[in-house]
Coordinates of C-alpha atoms in Angstrom, one line a residue:
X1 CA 0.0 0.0 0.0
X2 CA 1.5 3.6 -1.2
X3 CA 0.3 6.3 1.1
X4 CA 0.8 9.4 -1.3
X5 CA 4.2 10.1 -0.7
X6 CA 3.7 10.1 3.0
X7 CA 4.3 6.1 3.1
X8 CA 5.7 3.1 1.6
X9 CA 3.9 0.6 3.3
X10 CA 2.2 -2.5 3.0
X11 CA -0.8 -4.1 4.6
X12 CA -1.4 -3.7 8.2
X13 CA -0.5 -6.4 10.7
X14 CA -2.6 -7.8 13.3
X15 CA -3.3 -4.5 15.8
X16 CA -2.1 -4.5 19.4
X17 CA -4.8 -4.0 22.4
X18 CA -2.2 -1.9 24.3
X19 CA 0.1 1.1 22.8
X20 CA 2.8 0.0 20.3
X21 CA 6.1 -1.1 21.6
X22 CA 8.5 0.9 20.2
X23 CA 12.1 1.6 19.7
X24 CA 14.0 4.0 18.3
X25 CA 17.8 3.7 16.8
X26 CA 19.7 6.5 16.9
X27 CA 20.7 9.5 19.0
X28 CA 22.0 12.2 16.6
X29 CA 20.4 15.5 15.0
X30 CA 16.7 14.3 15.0
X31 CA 16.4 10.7 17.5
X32 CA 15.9 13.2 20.3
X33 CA 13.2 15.0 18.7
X34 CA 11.4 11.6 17.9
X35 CA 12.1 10.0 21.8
X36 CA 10.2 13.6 22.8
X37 CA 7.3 13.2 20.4
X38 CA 6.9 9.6 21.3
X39 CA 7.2 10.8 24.9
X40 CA 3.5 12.6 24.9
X41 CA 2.1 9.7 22.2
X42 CA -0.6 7.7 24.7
X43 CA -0.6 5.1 21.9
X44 CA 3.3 4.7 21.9
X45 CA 5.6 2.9 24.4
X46 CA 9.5 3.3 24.0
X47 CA 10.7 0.1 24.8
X48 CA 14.4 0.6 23.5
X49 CA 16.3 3.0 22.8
X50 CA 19.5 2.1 20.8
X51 CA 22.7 3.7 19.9
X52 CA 26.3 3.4 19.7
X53 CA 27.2 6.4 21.8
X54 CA 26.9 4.8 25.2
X55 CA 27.3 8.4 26.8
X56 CA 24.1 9.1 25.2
X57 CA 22.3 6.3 26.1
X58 CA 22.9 7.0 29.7
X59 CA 22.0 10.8 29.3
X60 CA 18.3 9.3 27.8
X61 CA 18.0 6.5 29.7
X62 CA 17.4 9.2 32.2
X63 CA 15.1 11.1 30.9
X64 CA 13.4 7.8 29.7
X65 CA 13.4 5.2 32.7
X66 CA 10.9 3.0 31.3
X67 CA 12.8 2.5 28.0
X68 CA 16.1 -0.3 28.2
X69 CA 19.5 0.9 26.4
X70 CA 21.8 -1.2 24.2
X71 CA 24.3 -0.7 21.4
X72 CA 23.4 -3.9 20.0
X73 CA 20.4 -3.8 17.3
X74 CA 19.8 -7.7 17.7
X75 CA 18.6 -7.2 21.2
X76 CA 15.7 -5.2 19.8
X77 CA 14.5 -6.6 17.4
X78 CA 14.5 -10.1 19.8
X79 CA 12.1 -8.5 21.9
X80 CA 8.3 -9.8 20.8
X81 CA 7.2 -6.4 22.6
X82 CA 8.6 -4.1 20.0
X83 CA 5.9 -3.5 17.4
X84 CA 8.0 -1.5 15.3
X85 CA 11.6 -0.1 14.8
X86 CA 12.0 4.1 14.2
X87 CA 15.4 4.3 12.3
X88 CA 17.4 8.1 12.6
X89 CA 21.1 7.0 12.0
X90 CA 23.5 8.0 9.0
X91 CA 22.0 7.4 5.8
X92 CA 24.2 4.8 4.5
X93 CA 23.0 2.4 7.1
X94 CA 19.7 3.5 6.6
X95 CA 19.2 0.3 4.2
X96 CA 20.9 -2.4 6.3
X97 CA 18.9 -1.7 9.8
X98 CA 15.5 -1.1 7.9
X99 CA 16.0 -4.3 6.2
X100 CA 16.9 -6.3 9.5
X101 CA 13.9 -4.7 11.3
X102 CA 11.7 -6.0 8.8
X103 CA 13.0 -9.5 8.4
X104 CA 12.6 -9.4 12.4
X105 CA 8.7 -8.7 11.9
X106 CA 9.0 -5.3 12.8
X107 CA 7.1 -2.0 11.5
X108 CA 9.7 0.0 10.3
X109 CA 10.0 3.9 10.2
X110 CA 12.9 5.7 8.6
X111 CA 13.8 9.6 8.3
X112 CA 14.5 10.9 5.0
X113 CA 15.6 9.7 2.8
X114 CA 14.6 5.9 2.9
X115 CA 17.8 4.4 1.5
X116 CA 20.9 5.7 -0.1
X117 CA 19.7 4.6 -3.4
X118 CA 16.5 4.6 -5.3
X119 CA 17.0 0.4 -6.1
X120 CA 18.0 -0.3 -2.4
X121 CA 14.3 1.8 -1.3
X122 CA 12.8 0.0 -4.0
X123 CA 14.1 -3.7 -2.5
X124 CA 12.8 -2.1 1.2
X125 CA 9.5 -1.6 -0.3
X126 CA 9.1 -5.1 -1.5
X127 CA 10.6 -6.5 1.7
X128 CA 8.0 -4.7 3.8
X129 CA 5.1 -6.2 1.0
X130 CA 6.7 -9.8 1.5
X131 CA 6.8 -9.4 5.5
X132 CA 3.4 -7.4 5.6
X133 CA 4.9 -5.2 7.1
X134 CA 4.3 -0.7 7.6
X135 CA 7.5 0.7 5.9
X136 CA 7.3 4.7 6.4
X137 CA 9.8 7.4 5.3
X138 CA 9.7 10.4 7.3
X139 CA 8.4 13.5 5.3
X140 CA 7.8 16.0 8.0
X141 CA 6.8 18.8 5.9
X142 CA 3.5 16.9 4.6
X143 CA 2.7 17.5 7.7
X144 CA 2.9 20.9 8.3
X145 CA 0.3 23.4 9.1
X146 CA 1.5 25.8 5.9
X147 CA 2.1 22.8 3.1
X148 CA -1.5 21.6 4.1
X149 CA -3.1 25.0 3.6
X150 CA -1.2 25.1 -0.2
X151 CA -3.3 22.0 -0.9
X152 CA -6.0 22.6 0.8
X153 CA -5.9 25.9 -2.3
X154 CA -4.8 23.3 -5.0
X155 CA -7.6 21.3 -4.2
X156 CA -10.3 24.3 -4.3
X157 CA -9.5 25.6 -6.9
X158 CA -8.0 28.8 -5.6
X159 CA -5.1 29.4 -8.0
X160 CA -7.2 28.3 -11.0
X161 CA -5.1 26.3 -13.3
X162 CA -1.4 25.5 -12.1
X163 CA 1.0 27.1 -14.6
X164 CA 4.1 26.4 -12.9
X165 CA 6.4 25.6 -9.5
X166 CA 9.8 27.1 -8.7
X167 CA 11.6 26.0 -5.0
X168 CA 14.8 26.9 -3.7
X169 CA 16.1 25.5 -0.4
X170 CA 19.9 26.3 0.0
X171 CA 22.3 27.4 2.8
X172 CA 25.7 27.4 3.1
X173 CA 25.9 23.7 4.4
X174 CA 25.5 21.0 6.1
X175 CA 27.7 19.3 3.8
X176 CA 26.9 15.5 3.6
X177 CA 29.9 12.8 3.5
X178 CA 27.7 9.6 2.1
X179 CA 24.9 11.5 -0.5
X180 CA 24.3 14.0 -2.6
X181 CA 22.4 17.8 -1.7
X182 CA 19.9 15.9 -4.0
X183 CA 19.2 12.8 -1.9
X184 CA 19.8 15.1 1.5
X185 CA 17.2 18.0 0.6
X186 CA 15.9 17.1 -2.6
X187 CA 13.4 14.3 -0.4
X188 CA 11.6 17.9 0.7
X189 CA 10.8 19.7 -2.1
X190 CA 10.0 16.7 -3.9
X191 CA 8.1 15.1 -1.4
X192 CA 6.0 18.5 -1.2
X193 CA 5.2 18.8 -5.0
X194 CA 3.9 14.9 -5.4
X195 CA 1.3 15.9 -2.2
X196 CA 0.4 18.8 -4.0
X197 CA -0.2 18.0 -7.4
X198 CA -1.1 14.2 -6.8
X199 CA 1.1 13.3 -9.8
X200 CA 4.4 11.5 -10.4
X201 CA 6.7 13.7 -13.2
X202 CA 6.5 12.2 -16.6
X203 CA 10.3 13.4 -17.1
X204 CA 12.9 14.6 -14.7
X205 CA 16.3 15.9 -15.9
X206 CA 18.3 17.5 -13.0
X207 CA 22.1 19.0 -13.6
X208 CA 24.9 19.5 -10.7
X209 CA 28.3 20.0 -9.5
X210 CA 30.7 18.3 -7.1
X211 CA 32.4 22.0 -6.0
X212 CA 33.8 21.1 -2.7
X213 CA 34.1 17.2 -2.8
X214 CA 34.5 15.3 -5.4
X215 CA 32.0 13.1 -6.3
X216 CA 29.2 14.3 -4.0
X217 CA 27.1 17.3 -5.1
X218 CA 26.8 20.2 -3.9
X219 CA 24.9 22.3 -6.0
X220 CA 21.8 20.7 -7.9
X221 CA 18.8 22.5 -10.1
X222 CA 16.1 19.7 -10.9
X223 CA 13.2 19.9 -13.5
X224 CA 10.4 18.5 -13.6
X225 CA 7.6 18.0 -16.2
X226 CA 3.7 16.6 -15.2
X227 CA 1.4 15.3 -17.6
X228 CA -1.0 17.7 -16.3
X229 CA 1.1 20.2 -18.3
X230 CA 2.7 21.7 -15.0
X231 CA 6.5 22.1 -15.0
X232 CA 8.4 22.5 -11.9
X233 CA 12.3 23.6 -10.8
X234 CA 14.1 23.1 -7.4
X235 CA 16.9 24.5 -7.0
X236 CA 19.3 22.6 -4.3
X237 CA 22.7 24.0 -2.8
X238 CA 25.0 23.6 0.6
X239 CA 26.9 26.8 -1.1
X240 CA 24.7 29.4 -0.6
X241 CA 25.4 32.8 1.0
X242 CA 22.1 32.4 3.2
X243 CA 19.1 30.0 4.2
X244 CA 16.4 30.3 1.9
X245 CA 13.5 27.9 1.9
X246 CA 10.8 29.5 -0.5
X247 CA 8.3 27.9 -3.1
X248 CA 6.3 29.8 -5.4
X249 CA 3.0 28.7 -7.2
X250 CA 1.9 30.6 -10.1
X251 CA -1.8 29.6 -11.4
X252 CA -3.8 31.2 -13.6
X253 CA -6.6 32.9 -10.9
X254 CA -3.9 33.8 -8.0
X255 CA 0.1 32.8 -7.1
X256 CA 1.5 31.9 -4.1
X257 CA 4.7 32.0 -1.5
X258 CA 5.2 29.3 0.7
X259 CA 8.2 30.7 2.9
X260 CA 9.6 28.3 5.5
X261 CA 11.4 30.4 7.6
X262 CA 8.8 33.5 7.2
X263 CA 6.8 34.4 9.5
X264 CA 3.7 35.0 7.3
X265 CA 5.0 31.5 5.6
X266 CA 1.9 31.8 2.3
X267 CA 1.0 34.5 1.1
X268 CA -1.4 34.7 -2.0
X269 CA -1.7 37.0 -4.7
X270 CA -4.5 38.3 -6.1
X271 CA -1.7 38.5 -9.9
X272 CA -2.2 37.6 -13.3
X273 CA -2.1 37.8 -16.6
X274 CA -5.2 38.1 -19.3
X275 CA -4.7 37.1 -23.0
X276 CA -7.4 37.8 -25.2
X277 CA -7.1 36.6 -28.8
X278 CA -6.8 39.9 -31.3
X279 CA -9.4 40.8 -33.7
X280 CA -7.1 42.1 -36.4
X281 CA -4.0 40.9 -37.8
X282 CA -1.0 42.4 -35.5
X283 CA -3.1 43.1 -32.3
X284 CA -1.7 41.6 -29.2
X285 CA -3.8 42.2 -26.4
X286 CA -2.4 41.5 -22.5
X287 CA -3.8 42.9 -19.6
X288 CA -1.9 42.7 -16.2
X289 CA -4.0 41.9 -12.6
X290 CA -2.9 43.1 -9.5
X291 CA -5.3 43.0 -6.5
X292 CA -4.4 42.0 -2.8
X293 CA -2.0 40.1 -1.2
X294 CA -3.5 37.9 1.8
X295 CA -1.8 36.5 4.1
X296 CA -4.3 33.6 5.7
X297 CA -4.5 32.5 9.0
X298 CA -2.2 29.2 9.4
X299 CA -3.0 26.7 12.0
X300 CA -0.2 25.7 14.7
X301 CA 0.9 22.4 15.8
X302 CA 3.6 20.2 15.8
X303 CA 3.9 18.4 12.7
X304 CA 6.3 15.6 13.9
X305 CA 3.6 14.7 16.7
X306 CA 1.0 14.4 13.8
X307 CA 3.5 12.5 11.3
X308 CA 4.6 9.8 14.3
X309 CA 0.6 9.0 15.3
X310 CA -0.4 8.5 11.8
X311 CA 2.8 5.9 11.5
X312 CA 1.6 4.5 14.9

């Protein structure tokens, strides 16, 4: 079962009359964030928590005393009480420990992107149909209170017909040692666009450089054609002078910012352009619109809380 691009997944196993057992493995950048999310989840139990860092399994195993500690995977995925495995380590080992997890039985939820490869996510997803198991990449951003209100527009018809999509999301690192700046931000924008429009691209030709080290890519501009006639460009880059996380939608009724790190992050504009066909031979007859920009009224919540319940 494909959940848009929220999920690769396949049928449901038999469901537990208590919360879910869970563990998570890994305590870098974002385990921390998922231990605290899990942490006010009634339906969630953190069983294990499982990293190679014993300092920081000491420092959480305080802060979690009903969850047990261990550097060793096997020991987790032994245990008949964990449902399902939540996977936040280095992406090159993303592959390995999902695959384990789901040969162990276990539900299995991975942070972006799902596998260092697109053949080694595609053998995941037909592991996790084999095993009947859930197989989820983390896409945090469907989740979010501003990329919902974009579709939520899409959907009604607010920006009329879909013209085109331009993203950029660049900053001057975090320079990646084991992918790309397309398989480490790429999974965002791309993610983004495919809940949006509801459509996989019927072409994609993309173009970067290695600048800094060679072989991994730095620097990346994607584009993207839909059958639907909509073309799209996302512009990738740990060599930027400054953070920029923008996506523009220009339709044929109204266009739109989605800003990240704004803190109006959509704002839609009443813009366009009006063709009308000439009458005579020569005319060329454009008219420009420009009415009110309106900033409307986002909804807050944590989207990582909302992501982890729907995978529990």
């Amino acid at each position: 079962m494909l959940k848009s691009p929220l999920a690769l997944a396949a049928h449901h196993g038999s469901a537990s009359s208590g919360p879910a057992g869970i563990a998570v493995i890994g305590l870098g950048y974002w385990g921390p964030n998922l231990l605290r999310v899990l942490g006010d989840n009634l339906e969630a139990e953190v069983r294990w928590i499982c990293d190679l860092d014993r300092e920081r399994l000491a420092k959480y195993r305080r802060r979690h005393p009903g969850a047990r500690v261990t550097t060793r995977l096997e020991r987790v995925l032994r245990d008949p009480e964990v449902d399902a495995v939540i996977i936040a380590t280095p992406v090159h080992t993303h592959y390995t420990l999902a695959a384990q997890a789901l040969r162990a039985g276990k539900h299995v939820f991975v942070e972006k992107p799902l596998a260092p490869s697109s053949e080694l996510a595609d053998e995941l997803a037909q592991l996790a149909g084999e095993r009947d198991r859930i197989l989820m990449c983390g896409h945090t951003f469907l989740y979010s209170p501003p990329v919902r209100a974009v579709k939520r527009m899409i959907e009604a018809g607010t920006l009329g017909d879909i013209f085109f999509i331009s993203s950029s999301r660049v900053n001057l690192g975090l320079h990646q040692r084991d992918v790309s700046v397309i398989w480490d931000l790429g999974p965002h924008d791309f993610s983004i666009l495919l809940y949006w429009l509801s459509e996989l691209p019927r072409r994609v030709r993309a173009v970067g450089r290695d600048s800094i080290v060679k072989g991994i890519a730095d620097v990346a501009f994607v584009a993207m054609d839909f059958a639907s006639g909509i073309v799209a460009n996302v512009e990738l880059s740990w060599l930027a002078p400054s953070k920029l996380r923008r996506t523009v939608l220009v339709g044929s009724e109204r266009m739109v910012i989605y800003d990240d790190g704004a803190p109006e992050p959509v704002r839609v504009f009443d813009r366009g352009v009006v063709y009308r066909d000439p009458e005579t031979f020569g005319e060329y007859h454009l008219s420009y619109r420009s009415g009110d920009v309106v900033s409307p009224r986002i909804e807050t919540y944590e989207p990582l809380g909302l992501e982890l319940g729907d995978f529990v």
